[in-house]
Tab-separated table of C-alpha atoms in Angstrom:
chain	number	residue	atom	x	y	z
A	72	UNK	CA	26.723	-6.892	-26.391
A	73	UNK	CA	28.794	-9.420	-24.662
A	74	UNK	CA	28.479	-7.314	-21.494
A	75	UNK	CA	24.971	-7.458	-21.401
A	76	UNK	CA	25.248	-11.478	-21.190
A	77	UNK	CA	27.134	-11.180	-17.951
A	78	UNK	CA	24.512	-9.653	-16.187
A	79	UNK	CA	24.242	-6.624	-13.505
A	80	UNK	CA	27.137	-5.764	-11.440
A	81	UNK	CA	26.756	-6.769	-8.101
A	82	UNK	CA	27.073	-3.232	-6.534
A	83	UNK	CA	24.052	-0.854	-7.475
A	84	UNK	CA	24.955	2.965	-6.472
A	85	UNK	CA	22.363	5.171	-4.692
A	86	UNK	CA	21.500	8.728	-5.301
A	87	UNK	CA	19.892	11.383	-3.091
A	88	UNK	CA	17.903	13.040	-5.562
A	89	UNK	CA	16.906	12.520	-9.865
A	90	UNK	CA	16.573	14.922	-12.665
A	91	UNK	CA	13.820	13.456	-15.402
A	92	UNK	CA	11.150	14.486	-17.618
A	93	UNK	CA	11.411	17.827	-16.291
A	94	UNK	CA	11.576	17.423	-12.597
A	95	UNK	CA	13.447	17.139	-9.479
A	96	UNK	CA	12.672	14.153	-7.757
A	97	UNK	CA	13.994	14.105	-3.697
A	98	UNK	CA	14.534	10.654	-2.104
A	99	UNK	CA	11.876	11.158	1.139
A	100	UNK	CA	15.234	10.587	3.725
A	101	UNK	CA	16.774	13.635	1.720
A	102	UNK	CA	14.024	15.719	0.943
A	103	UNK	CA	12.382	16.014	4.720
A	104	UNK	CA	14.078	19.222	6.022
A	105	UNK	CA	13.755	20.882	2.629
A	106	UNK	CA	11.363	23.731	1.744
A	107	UNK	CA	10.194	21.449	-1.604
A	108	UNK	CA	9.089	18.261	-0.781
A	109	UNK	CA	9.420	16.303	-4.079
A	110	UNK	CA	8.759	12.480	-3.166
A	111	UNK	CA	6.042	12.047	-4.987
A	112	UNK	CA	6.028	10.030	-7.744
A	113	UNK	CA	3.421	9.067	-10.373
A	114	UNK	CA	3.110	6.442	-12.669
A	115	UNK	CA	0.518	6.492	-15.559
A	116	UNK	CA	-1.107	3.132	-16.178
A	117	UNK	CA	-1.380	0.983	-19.188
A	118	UNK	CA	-5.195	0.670	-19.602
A	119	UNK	CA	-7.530	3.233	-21.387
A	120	UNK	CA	-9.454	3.975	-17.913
A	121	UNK	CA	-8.719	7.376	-16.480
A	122	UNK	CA	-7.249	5.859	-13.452
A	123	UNK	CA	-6.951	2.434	-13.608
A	124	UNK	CA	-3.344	1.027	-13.156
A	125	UNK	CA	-2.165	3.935	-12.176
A	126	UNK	CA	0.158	4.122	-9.223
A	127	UNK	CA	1.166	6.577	-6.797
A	128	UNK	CA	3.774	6.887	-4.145
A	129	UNK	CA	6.900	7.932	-2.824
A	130	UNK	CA	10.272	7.807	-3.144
A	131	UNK	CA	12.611	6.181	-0.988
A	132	UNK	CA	15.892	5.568	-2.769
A	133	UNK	CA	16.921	6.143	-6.326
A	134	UNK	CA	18.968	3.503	-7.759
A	135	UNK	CA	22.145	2.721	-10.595
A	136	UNK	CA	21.697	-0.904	-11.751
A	137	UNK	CA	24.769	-0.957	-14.133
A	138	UNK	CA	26.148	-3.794	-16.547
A	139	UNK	CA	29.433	-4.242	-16.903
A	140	UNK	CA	30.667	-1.401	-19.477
A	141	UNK	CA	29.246	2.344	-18.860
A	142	UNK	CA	26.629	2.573	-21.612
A	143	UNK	CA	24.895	0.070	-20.180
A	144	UNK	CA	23.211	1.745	-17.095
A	145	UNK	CA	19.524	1.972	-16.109
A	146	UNK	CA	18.243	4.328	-13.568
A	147	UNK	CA	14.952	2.712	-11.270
A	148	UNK	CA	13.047	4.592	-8.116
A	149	UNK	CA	12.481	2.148	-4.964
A	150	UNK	CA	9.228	3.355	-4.070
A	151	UNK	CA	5.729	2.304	-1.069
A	152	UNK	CA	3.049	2.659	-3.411
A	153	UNK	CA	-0.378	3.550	-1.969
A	154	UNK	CA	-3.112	0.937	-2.507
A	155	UNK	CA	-5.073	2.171	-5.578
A	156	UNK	CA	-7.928	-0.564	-5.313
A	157	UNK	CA	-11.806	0.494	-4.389
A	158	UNK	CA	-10.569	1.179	-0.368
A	159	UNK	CA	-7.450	3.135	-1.593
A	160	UNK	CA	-8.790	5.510	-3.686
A	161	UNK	CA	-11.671	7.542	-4.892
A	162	UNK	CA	-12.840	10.869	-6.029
A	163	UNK	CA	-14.370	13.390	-4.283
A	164	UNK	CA	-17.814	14.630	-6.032
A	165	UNK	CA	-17.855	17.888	-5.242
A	166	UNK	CA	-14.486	19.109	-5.521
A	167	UNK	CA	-13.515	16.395	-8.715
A	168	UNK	CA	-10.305	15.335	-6.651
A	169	UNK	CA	-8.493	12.827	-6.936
A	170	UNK	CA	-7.917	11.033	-3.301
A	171	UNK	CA	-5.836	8.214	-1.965
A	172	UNK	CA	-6.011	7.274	1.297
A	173	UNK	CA	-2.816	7.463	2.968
A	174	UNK	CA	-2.499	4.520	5.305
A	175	UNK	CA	-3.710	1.680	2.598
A	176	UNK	CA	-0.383	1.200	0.893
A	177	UNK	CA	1.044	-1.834	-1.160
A	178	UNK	CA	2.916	-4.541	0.410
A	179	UNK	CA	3.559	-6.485	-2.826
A	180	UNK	CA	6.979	-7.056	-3.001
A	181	UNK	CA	6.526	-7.083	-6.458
A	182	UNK	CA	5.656	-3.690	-7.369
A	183	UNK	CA	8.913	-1.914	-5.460
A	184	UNK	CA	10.940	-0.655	-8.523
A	185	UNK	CA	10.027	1.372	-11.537
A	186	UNK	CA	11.891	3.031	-14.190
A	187	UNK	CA	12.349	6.308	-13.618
A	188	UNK	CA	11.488	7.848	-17.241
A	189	UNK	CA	7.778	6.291	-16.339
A	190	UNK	CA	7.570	8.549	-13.468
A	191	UNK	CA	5.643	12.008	-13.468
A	192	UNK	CA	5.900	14.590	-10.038
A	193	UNK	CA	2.399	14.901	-8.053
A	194	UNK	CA	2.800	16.594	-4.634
A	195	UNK	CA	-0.002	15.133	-1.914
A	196	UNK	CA	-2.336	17.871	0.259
A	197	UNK	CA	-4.323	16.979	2.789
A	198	UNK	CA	-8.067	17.265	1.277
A	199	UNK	CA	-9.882	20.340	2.211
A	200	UNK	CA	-12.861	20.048	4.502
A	201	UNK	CA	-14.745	22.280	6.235
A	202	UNK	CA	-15.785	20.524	9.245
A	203	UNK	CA	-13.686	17.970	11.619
A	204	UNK	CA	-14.873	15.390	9.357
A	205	UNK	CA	-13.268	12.078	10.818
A	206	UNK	CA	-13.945	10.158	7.341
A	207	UNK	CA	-11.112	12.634	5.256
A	208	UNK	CA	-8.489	12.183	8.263
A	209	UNK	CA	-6.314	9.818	6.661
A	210	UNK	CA	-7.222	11.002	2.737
A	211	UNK	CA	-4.646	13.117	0.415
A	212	UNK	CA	-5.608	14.937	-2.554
A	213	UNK	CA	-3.105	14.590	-5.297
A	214	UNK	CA	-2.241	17.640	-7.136
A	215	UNK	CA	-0.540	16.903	-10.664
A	216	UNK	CA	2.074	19.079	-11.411
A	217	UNK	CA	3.858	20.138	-15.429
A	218	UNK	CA	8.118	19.887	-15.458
A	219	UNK	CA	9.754	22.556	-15.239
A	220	UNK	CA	11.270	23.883	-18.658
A	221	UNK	CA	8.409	22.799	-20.829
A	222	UNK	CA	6.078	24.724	-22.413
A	223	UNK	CA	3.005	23.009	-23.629
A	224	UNK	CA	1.305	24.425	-26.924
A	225	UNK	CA	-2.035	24.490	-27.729
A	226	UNK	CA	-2.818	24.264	-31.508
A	227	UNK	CA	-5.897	26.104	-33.245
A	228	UNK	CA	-7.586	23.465	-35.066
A	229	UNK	CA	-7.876	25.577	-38.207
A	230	UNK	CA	-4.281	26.457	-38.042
A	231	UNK	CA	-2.305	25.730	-41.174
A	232	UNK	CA	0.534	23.635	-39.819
A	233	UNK	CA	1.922	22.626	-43.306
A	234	UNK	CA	4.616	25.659	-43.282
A	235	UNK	CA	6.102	24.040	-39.928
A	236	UNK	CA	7.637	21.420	-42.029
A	237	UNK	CA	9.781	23.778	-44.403
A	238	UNK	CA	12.962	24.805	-43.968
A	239	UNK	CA	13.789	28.391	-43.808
A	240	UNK	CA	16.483	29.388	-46.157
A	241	UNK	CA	17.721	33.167	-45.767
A	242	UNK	CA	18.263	34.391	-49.447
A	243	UNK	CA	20.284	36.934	-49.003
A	244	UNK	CA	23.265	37.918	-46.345
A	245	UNK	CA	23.033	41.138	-44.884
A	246	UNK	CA	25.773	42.841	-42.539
A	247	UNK	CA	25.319	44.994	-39.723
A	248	UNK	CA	25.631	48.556	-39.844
């Protein structure tokens, strides 16, 4: 505990890429000349409205802020956010798509680090359109993507789940023939 009272080291070390919650994050330096592009980071917000306080943006550097003994580490992403207000995003009523608009982005200074077990992979597309239209130029359609190695279950509602809790005892050994 005493190490914690000292403070952060004064050196931070800087990775290329991150492994969490399932995905492969890229730093956006490292992850330009690769066939994946994962820069794209996601943060839910804290408020019950579908998607206010969220925040989305990309990675630039991924960051070890370390205390003085080795347990105490903590792993942040330096990211630009995009500008989530009323002129930074909206979605589209026909397709249901989420958009953000690609050149409002955050300059609060504030709002540059977050911990990297907040952060969920989205991958940005240009929004489809059908005609030049000159009002979608600069808008992205964010595309939420599941981690890899995680299966997600859905549950029958009349299911008994009661028998999940027991343990399962084998009575009896039996050998191979």
């Amino acid at each position: 505990m005493s190490s914690l009272n000292l403070g952060p080291e004064r050196k931070v070390k800087c990775y290329k890429w991150y492994f969490v919650n399932g995905y492969v994050f890229y730093t956006e330096e490292y992850g330009h000349e690769r066939k994946t592009y994962n820069n794209s980071v996601y943060v839910k917000g804290w408020t019950s409205s579908e998607l206010e306080g969220d925040s989305f943006g990309r990675l630039e550097k991924v960051v070890k802020l370390q205390h003085y003994s080795e347990q105490n580490k903590v792993f942040l992403f330096k990211c630009y956010s995009y500008d989530t207000t009323d002129r930074g995003i909206r979605v589209d009523p026909h397709y249901g798509l989420v958009e953000i608009n690609s050149k409002a982005r955050l300059r609060n200074i504030n709002n540059v680090f977050v911990f990297v077990k907040q952060c969920q992979q989205v991958y940005y597309i240009y929004t489809p359109s059908f005609r030049k239209d000159r009002s979608r130029v600069d808008w992205l359609s964010i595309l939420k993507t599941k981690p890899k190695g995680r299966v997600e279950v859905v549950q029958d509602e009349n299911e008994d789940t009661s028998v999940w809790n027991e343990v399962f005892q084998v009575s009896e050994l039996v050998e191979p023939y």
